[in-house]
Amino acid sequence: MKKMFTFCLLVLFSLTSLFFLSSCASNSGPNDPNPDPPQPPPDHSISILINQVGTECLSPDVTEISAYVSVIDELGDRIENLDLVNFQISENSNTVAPENVSFIHEEDFPDPISVVIIMDYSDSIDSTRQEDMENAVIQFIDLMQPDDQAEIIKFNTGIQLLQPFTSDKSVLRAAVYEEVRPGATYLYDTLYTGIEDVMIQSGRRAVIAITDGRESHTVDFPGDGRDQHDVIDLAKENNVPLFLIGLGNEINISVLNTMAEETSGHYYQAATSNELEDIYTSIADLLNVGQYLFVFEAPSNGGNTGTLSISVTNDDLTDSASTTFTYAACP
């Protein structure tokens, strides 16, 4: 009798276990009314940036147009190994035949680059982030090519030009570590000043700024009253791309992203201070060896404005960009 009772308990336990497992399987199966949503794969994208356009009068009837172009992925890293077949170019809606385009790969650039490095020392950037910012900028300086040059500007309530353009890396490093007391955030005035400084330099040009993007003035120091539209207009008129890095607790992402996109630069966000060095490395890589140069001839239209459009296709990804430029006037 005792054995029979034990046997019945075992059978009951087995049936109960089977019922429980069956219920769990059915609740987690395809008929589950509230299944966990599948995690989407990371979005892959491609972006083309027309960083700079130049024109030169070859004759009263012919203008030479040159365009420096970057192609980046969703993280802002450069896409390598593209060739002329990956691009389509049009000038004033007229397609430029590939055989009429001189295409120079990024490793073969003849022109050095001039970069203004702008660093935010406002009250909202704490000392730890300042130190991380300084270390990241030093890494960027170390990655500069021998003929490249940089200018160092720090800002808060005022704009402090700590080092004008130079290729001397030791001098630039010293400027990065020069102490600045925190203050307000004169972001737009500082960006405007940086663009003014770099736009008169020959060759390739860019502005890199690290900031939380929160503009603030004080009553005692009203500044010049520039706004983001002033910054964008000056940068576009002078072919100066803005590479902006958001850092801080309350980043004005919308403003920074708009200024970067409108000027054919790129916005990067440092979710943590540790990401700064990777971001500066990506920008250095992009500017040093990550651009493509297109050169072609077009009918002269001296002094007037034209439109350059370039599209890129890489595998199943594509993007296009357009920018306006001014034809060189022949003497």
GROMACS .gro file of N, CA, C and O in nm, residues 172-265:
model
  376
  172LEU      N    1   5.153   7.395  -2.968
  172LEU     CA    2   5.010   7.368  -2.960
  172LEU      C    3   4.975   7.293  -2.832
  172LEU      O    4   4.875   7.322  -2.766
  173ARG      N    5   5.056   7.195  -2.794
  173ARG     CA    6   5.030   7.119  -2.671
  173ARG      C    7   5.032   7.211  -2.550
  173ARG      O    8   4.949   7.199  -2.460
  174ALA      N    9   5.128   7.301  -2.546
  174ALA     CA   10   5.138   7.394  -2.433
  174ALA      C   11   5.013   7.481  -2.423
  174ALA      O   12   4.963   7.509  -2.314
  175ALA      N   13   4.959   7.524  -2.539
  175ALA     CA   14   4.838   7.607  -2.539
  175ALA      C   15   4.718   7.529  -2.487
  175ALA      O   16   4.631   7.584  -2.418
  176VAL      N   17   4.711   7.400  -2.520
  176VAL     CA   18   4.599   7.318  -2.475
  176VAL      C   19   4.594   7.312  -2.322
  176VAL      O   20   4.486   7.315  -2.262
  177TYR      N   21   4.709   7.306  -2.259
  177TYR     CA   22   4.714   7.293  -2.114
  177TYR      C   23   4.714   7.425  -2.040
  177TYR      O   24   4.719   7.427  -1.917
  178GLU      N   25   4.710   7.536  -2.113
  178GLU     CA   26   4.709   7.666  -2.046
  178GLU      C   27   4.577   7.685  -1.971
  178GLU      O   28   4.469   7.663  -2.025
  179GLU      N   29   4.587   7.725  -1.845
  179GLU     CA   30   4.470   7.730  -1.757
  179GLU      C   31   4.376   7.844  -1.794
  179GLU      O   32   4.418   7.956  -1.824
  180VAL      N   33   4.246   7.813  -1.790
  180VAL     CA   34   4.141   7.911  -1.814
  180VAL      C   35   4.035   7.894  -1.707
  180VAL      O   36   3.990   7.782  -1.680
  181ARG      N   37   3.993   8.003  -1.646
  181ARG     CA   38   3.889   7.995  -1.544
  181ARG      C   39   3.751   7.985  -1.609
  181ARG      O   40   3.726   8.048  -1.711
  182PRO      N   41   3.660   7.904  -1.551
  182PRO     CA   42   3.526   7.887  -1.609
  182PRO      C   43   3.447   8.017  -1.611
  182PRO      O   44   3.474   8.110  -1.533
  183GLY      N   45   3.349   8.024  -1.699
  183GLY     CA   46   3.262   8.141  -1.708
  183GLY      C   47   3.137   8.107  -1.786
  183GLY      O   48   3.091   7.994  -1.786
  184ALA      N   49   3.082   8.205  -1.855
  184ALA     CA   50   2.961   8.184  -1.936
  184ALA      C   51   2.997   8.114  -2.066
  184ALA      O   52   3.110   8.070  -2.085
  185THR      N   53   2.899   8.103  -2.157
  185THR     CA   54   2.922   8.028  -2.282
  185THR      C   55   2.895   8.118  -2.402
  185THR      O   56   2.781   8.135  -2.443
  186TYR      N   57   3.002   8.172  -2.458
  186TYR     CA   58   2.989   8.255  -2.579
  186TYR      C   59   3.016   8.168  -2.701
  186TYR      O   60   3.114   8.188  -2.773
  187LEU      N   61   2.929   8.073  -2.723
  187LEU     CA   62   2.953   7.973  -2.827
  187LEU      C   63   2.950   8.034  -2.967
  187LEU      O   64   3.043   8.015  -3.046
  188TYR      N   65   2.844   8.107  -3.000
  188TYR     CA   66   2.829   8.156  -3.138
  188TYR      C   67   2.936   8.259  -3.173
  188TYR      O   68   2.992   8.257  -3.283
  189ASP      N   69   2.965   8.350  -3.081
  189ASP     CA   70   3.070   8.448  -3.107
  189ASP      C   71   3.204   8.378  -3.131
  189ASP      O   72   3.283   8.419  -3.218
  190THR      N   73   3.231   8.272  -3.054
  190THR     CA   74   3.358   8.201  -3.067
  190THR      C   75   3.366   8.126  -3.200
  190THR      O   76   3.469   8.129  -3.269
  191LEU      N   77   3.259   8.055  -3.235
  191LEU     CA   78   3.259   7.986  -3.363
  191LEU      C   79   3.277   8.083  -3.479
  191LEU      O   80   3.350   8.057  -3.575
  192TYR      N   81   3.210   8.197  -3.469
  192TYR     CA   82   3.221   8.299  -3.574
  192TYR      C   83   3.366   8.346  -3.587
  192TYR      O   84   3.419   8.360  -3.698
  193THR      N   85   3.430   8.369  -3.473
  193THR     CA   86   3.570   8.412  -3.473
  193THR      C   87   3.660   8.305  -3.533
  193THR      O   88   3.750   8.335  -3.613
  194GLY      N   89   3.637   8.179  -3.497
  194GLY     CA   90   3.717   8.071  -3.553
  194GLY      C   91   3.703   8.060  -3.703
  194GLY      O   92   3.802   8.037  -3.775
  195ILE      N   93   3.582   8.078  -3.753
  195ILE     CA   94   3.561   8.074  -3.899
  195ILE      C   95   3.634   8.190  -3.966
  195ILE      O   96   3.697   8.172  -4.071
  196GLU      N   97   3.625   8.308  -3.907
  196GLU     CA   98   3.696   8.425  -3.963
  196GLU      C   99   3.846   8.399  -3.971
  196GLU      O  100   3.912   8.439  -4.068
  197ASP      N  101   3.901   8.333  -3.868
  197ASP     CA  102   4.045   8.308  -3.866
  197ASP      C  103   4.087   8.207  -3.972
  197ASP      O  104   4.192   8.222  -4.036
  198VAL      N  105   4.007   8.100  -3.990
  198VAL     CA  106   4.051   7.993  -4.079
  198VAL      C  107   4.014   8.019  -4.224
  198VAL      O  108   4.079   7.967  -4.315
  199MET      N  109   3.914   8.102  -4.250
  199MET     CA  110   3.867   8.118  -4.387
  199MET      C  111   3.968   8.191  -4.475
  199MET      O  112   3.960   8.183  -4.598
  200ILE      N  113   4.064   8.260  -4.415
  200ILE     CA  114   4.167   8.330  -4.493
  200ILE      C  115   4.290   8.243  -4.517
  200ILE      O  116   4.386   8.286  -4.583
  201GLN      N  117   4.289   8.122  -4.462
  201GLN     CA  118   4.401   8.031  -4.484
  201GLN      C  119   4.385   7.961  -4.619
  201GLN      O  120   4.275   7.934  -4.664
  202SER      N  121   4.496   7.930  -4.682
  202SER     CA  122   4.491   7.860  -4.810
  202SER      C  123   4.474   7.711  -4.788
  202SER      O  124   4.493   7.660  -4.677
  203GLY      N  125   4.437   7.640  -4.894
  203GLY     CA  126   4.423   7.495  -4.885
  203GLY      C  127   4.294   7.454  -4.816
  203GLY      O  128   4.196   7.527  -4.811
  204ARG      N  129   4.298   7.335  -4.757
  204ARG     CA  130   4.179   7.281  -4.691
  204ARG      C  131   4.163   7.344  -4.553
  204ARG      O  132   4.260   7.377  -4.486
  205ARG      N  133   4.035   7.355  -4.508
  205ARG     CA  134   4.007   7.426  -4.384
  205ARG      C  135   3.896   7.357  -4.307
  205ARG      O  136   3.808   7.292  -4.366
  206ALA      N  137   3.898   7.372  -4.174
  206ALA     CA  138   3.791   7.317  -4.092
  206ALA      C  139   3.795   7.381  -3.953
  206ALA      O  140   3.898   7.436  -3.911
  207VAL      N  141   3.681   7.374  -3.884
  207VAL     CA  142   3.672   7.415  -3.743
  207VAL      C  143   3.622   7.295  -3.664
  207VAL      O  144   3.523   7.231  -3.703
  208ILE      N  145   3.690   7.266  -3.554
  208ILE     CA  146   3.647   7.160  -3.462
  208ILE      C  147   3.618   7.225  -3.328
  208ILE      O  148   3.702   7.298  -3.274
  209ALA      N  149   3.500   7.201  -3.274
  209ALA     CA  150   3.464   7.259  -3.143
  209ALA      C  151   3.403   7.153  -3.055
  209ALA      O  152   3.321   7.072  -3.099
  210ILE      N  153   3.444   7.154  -2.927
  210ILE     CA  154   3.385   7.065  -2.829
  210ILE      C  155   3.313   7.150  -2.725
  210ILE      O  156   3.371   7.242  -2.667
  211THR      N  157   3.183   7.122  -2.704
  211THR     CA  158   3.100   7.210  -2.623
  211THR      C  159   2.969   7.139  -2.589
  211THR      O  160   2.934   7.039  -2.652
  212ASP      N  161   2.897   7.192  -2.491
  212ASP     CA  162   2.762   7.141  -2.467
  212ASP      C  163   2.659   7.216  -2.551
  212ASP      O  164   2.540   7.181  -2.552
  213GLY      N  165   2.703   7.321  -2.621
  213GLY     CA  166   2.614   7.392  -2.712
  213GLY      C  167   2.514   7.484  -2.646
  213GLY      O  168   2.423   7.534  -2.711
  214ARG      N  169   2.532   7.509  -2.517
  214ARG     CA  170   2.436   7.593  -2.444
  214ARG      C  171   2.489   7.736  -2.441
  214ARG      O  172   2.577   7.770  -2.364
  215GLU      N  173   2.432   7.820  -2.523
  215GLU     CA  174   2.472   7.961  -2.532
  215GLU      C  175   2.422   8.038  -2.410
  215GLU      O  176   2.304   8.028  -2.373
  216SER      N  177   2.510   8.114  -2.345
  216SER     CA  178   2.467   8.200  -2.234
  216SER      C  179   2.560   8.319  -2.224
  216SER      O  180   2.682   8.305  -2.235
  217HIS      N  181   2.500   8.435  -2.208
  217HIS     CA  182   2.575   8.559  -2.190
  217HIS      C  183   2.547   8.615  -2.052
  217HIS      O  184   2.451   8.576  -1.985
  218THR      N  185   2.630   8.708  -2.009
  218THR     CA  186   2.607   8.779  -1.884
  218THR      C  187   2.578   8.925  -1.913
  218THR      O  188   2.610   8.976  -2.021
  219VAL      N  189   2.518   8.992  -1.817
  219VAL     CA  190   2.484   9.133  -1.835
  219VAL      C  191   2.609   9.216  -1.856
  219VAL      O  192   2.614   9.308  -1.939
  220ASP      N  193   2.714   9.183  -1.781
  220ASP     CA  194   2.838   9.261  -1.790
  220ASP      C  195   2.914   9.236  -1.920
  220ASP      O  196   2.989   9.322  -1.966
  221PHE      N  197   2.894   9.118  -1.979
  221PHE     CA  198   2.966   9.084  -2.101
  221PHE      C  199   2.865   9.035  -2.206
  221PHE      O  200   2.845   8.914  -2.223
  222PRO      N  201   2.800   9.126  -2.275
  222PRO     CA  202   2.693   9.086  -2.370
  222PRO      C  203   2.745   9.020  -2.497
  222PRO      O  204   2.669   8.955  -2.567
  223GLY      N  205   2.873   9.035  -2.530
  223GLY     CA  206   2.926   8.975  -2.652
  223GLY      C  207   2.880   9.049  -2.777
  223GLY      O  208   2.823   9.158  -2.771
  224ASP      N  209   2.905   8.989  -2.891
  224ASP     CA  210   2.870   9.050  -3.020
  224ASP      C  211   2.730   9.014  -3.066
  224ASP      O  212   2.685   9.062  -3.169
  225GLY      N  213   2.663   8.926  -2.993
  225GLY     CA  214   2.526   8.893  -3.026
  225GLY      C  215   2.508   8.805  -3.148
  225GLY      O  216   2.402   8.804  -3.210
  226ARG      N  217   2.610   8.728  -3.186
  226ARG     CA  218   2.594   8.636  -3.298
  226ARG      C  219   2.495   8.525  -3.261
  226ARG      O  220   2.479   8.490  -3.144
  227ASP      N  221   2.429   8.468  -3.362
  227ASP     CA  222   2.345   8.352  -3.338
  227ASP      C  223   2.387   8.240  -3.433
  227ASP      O  224   2.479   8.255  -3.513
  228GLN      N  225   2.317   8.127  -3.423
  228GLN     CA  226   2.357   8.012  -3.503
  228GLN      C  227   2.345   8.038  -3.653
  228GLN      O  228   2.422   7.984  -3.733
  229HIS      N  229   2.250   8.123  -3.692
  229HIS     CA  230   2.234   8.153  -3.834
  229HIS      C  231   2.352   8.234  -3.887
  229HIS      O  232   2.396   8.213  -4.001
  230ASP      N  233   2.405   8.325  -3.804
  230ASP     CA  234   2.525   8.400  -3.844
  230ASP      C  235   2.642   8.305  -3.865
  230ASP      O  236   2.720   8.319  -3.960
  231VAL      N  237   2.656   8.211  -3.774
  231VAL     CA  238   2.764   8.114  -3.784
  231VAL      C  239   2.751   8.030  -3.911
  231VAL      O  240   2.847   8.013  -3.988
  232ILE      N  241   2.632   7.978  -3.935
  232ILE     CA  242   2.609   7.893  -4.052
  232ILE      C  243   2.634   7.970  -4.181
  232ILE      O  244   2.700   7.921  -4.274
  233ASP      N  245   2.582   8.093  -4.189
  233ASP     CA  246   2.597   8.173  -4.311
  233ASP      C  247   2.744   8.199  -4.342
  233ASP      O  248   2.788   8.185  -4.458
  234LEU      N  249   2.823   8.239  -4.240
  234LEU     CA  250   2.964   8.270  -4.263
  234LEU      C  251   3.040   8.144  -4.304
  234LEU      O  252   3.125   8.149  -4.395
  235ALA      N  253   3.010   8.032  -4.240
  235ALA     CA  254   3.080   7.907  -4.273
  235ALA      C  255   3.049   7.863  -4.415
  235ALA      O  256   3.138   7.822  -4.490
  236LYS      N  257   2.922   7.871  -4.455
  236LYS     CA  258   2.883   7.828  -4.589
  236LYS      C  259   2.942   7.919  -4.696
  236LYS      O  260   2.986   7.872  -4.801
  237GLU      N  261   2.943   8.047  -4.669
  237GLU     CA  262   2.996   8.143  -4.767
  237GLU      C  263   3.145   8.121  -4.792
  237GLU      O  264   3.196   8.153  -4.900
  238ASN      N  265   3.215   8.065  -4.692
  238ASN     CA  266   3.361   8.053  -4.702
  238ASN      C  267   3.410   7.908  -4.701
  238ASN      O  268   3.528   7.883  -4.679
  239ASN      N  269   3.318   7.813  -4.726
  239ASN     CA  270   3.357   7.673  -4.738
  239ASN      C  271   3.432   7.622  -4.616
  239ASN      O  272   3.539   7.562  -4.627
  240VAL      N  273   3.377   7.646  -4.498
  240VAL     CA  274   3.440   7.601  -4.374
  240VAL      C  275   3.347   7.501  -4.305
  240VAL      O  276   3.245   7.541  -4.247
  241PRO      N  277   3.375   7.372  -4.309
  241PRO     CA  278   3.290   7.274  -4.239
  241PRO      C  279   3.312   7.280  -4.089
  241PRO      O  280   3.425   7.301  -4.042
  242LEU      N  281   3.205   7.260  -4.013
  242LEU     CA  282   3.213   7.259  -3.867
  242LEU      C  283   3.197   7.115  -3.818
  242LEU      O  284   3.096   7.050  -3.846
  243PHE      N  285   3.296   7.068  -3.745
  243PHE     CA  286   3.289   6.938  -3.680
  243PHE      C  287   3.269   6.963  -3.531
  243PHE      O  288   3.360   7.012  -3.463
  244LEU      N  289   3.149   6.933  -3.483
  244LEU     CA  290   3.109   6.971  -3.348
  244LEU      C  291   3.090   6.848  -3.262
  244LEU      O  292   3.026   6.750  -3.303
  245ILE      N  293   3.144   6.854  -3.140
  245ILE     CA  294   3.139   6.741  -3.047
  245ILE      C  295   3.060   6.784  -2.924
  245ILE      O  296   3.097   6.881  -2.856
  246GLY      N  297   2.952   6.714  -2.896
  246GLY     CA  298   2.870   6.746  -2.779
  246GLY      C  299   2.922   6.677  -2.655
  246GLY      O  300   2.942   6.556  -2.653
  247LEU      N  301   2.946   6.755  -2.549
  247LEU     CA  302   2.996   6.700  -2.423
  247LEU      C  303   2.929   6.774  -2.308
  247LEU      O  304   2.921   6.897  -2.309
  248GLY      N  305   2.883   6.701  -2.206
  248GLY     CA  306   2.821   6.764  -2.090
  248GLY      C  307   2.695   6.694  -2.049
  248GLY      O  308   2.652   6.595  -2.110
  249ASN      N  309   2.632   6.745  -1.943
  249ASN     CA  310   2.510   6.684  -1.891
  249ASN      C  311   2.386   6.721  -1.971
  249ASN      O  312   2.294   6.641  -1.984
  250GLU      N  313   2.383   6.843  -2.022
  250GLU     CA  314   2.266   6.891  -2.096
  250GLU      C  315   2.313   6.950  -2.228
  250GLU      O  316   2.336   7.070  -2.240
  251ILE      N  317   2.327   6.864  -2.327
  251ILE     CA  318   2.380   6.906  -2.456
  251ILE      C  319   2.268   6.957  -2.545
  251ILE      O  320   2.163   6.893  -2.556
  252ASN      N  321   2.290   7.070  -2.609
  252ASN     CA  322   2.194   7.123  -2.704
  252ASN      C  323   2.218   7.055  -2.839
  252ASN      O  324   2.278   7.112  -2.931
  253ILE      N  325   2.171   6.931  -2.849
  253ILE     CA  326   2.201   6.848  -2.966
  253ILE      C  327   2.144   6.910  -3.094
  253ILE      O  328   2.208   6.912  -3.198
  254SER      N  329   2.023   6.963  -3.086
  254SER     CA  330   1.957   7.016  -3.204
  254SER      C  331   2.039   7.128  -3.269
  254SER      O  332   2.061   7.127  -3.391
  255VAL      N  333   2.087   7.221  -3.189
  255VAL     CA  334   2.164   7.334  -3.242
  255VAL      C  335   2.296   7.287  -3.300
  255VAL      O  336   2.336   7.325  -3.411
  256LEU      N  337   2.367   7.203  -3.227
  256LEU     CA  338   2.497   7.156  -3.274
  256LEU      C  339   2.484   7.074  -3.401
  256LEU      O  340   2.563   7.089  -3.495
  257ASN      N  341   2.385   6.987  -3.405
  257ASN     CA  342   2.365   6.904  -3.523
  257ASN      C  343   2.328   6.988  -3.645
  257ASN      O  344   2.377   6.964  -3.756
  258THR      N  345   2.244   7.089  -3.624
  258THR     CA  346   2.204   7.177  -3.735
  258THR      C  347   2.323   7.251  -3.792
  258THR      O  348   2.343   7.258  -3.915
  259MET      N  349   2.406   7.310  -3.705
  259MET     CA  350   2.522   7.385  -3.752
  259MET      C  351   2.620   7.295  -3.827
  259MET      O  352   2.678   7.335  -3.929
  260ALA      N  353   2.638   7.172  -3.779
  260ALA     CA  354   2.729   7.080  -3.846
  260ALA      C  355   2.673   7.038  -3.983
  260ALA      O  356   2.745   7.041  -4.083
  261GLU      N  357   2.546   7.000  -3.986
  261GLU     CA  358   2.487   6.955  -4.112
  261GLU      C  359   2.483   7.066  -4.217
  261GLU      O  360   2.513   7.043  -4.334
  262GLU      N  361   2.447   7.186  -4.175
  262GLU     CA  362   2.432   7.297  -4.269
  262GLU      C  363   2.565   7.341  -4.329
  262GLU      O  364   2.568   7.405  -4.434
  263THR      N  365   2.676   7.307  -4.262
  263THR     CA  366   2.807   7.352  -4.310
  263THR      C  367   2.888   7.236  -4.369
  263THR      O  368   3.008   7.251  -4.391
  264SER      N  369   2.823   7.123  -4.395
  264SER     CA  370   2.889   7.005  -4.453
  264SER      C  371   2.996   6.948  -4.362
  264SER      O  372   3.095   6.891  -4.408
  265GLY      N  373   2.975   6.963  -4.231
  265GLY     CA  374   3.059   6.897  -4.133
  265GLY      C  375   2.984   6.780  -4.073
  265GLY      O  376   2.901   6.718  -4.139
   0.00000   0.00000   0.00000
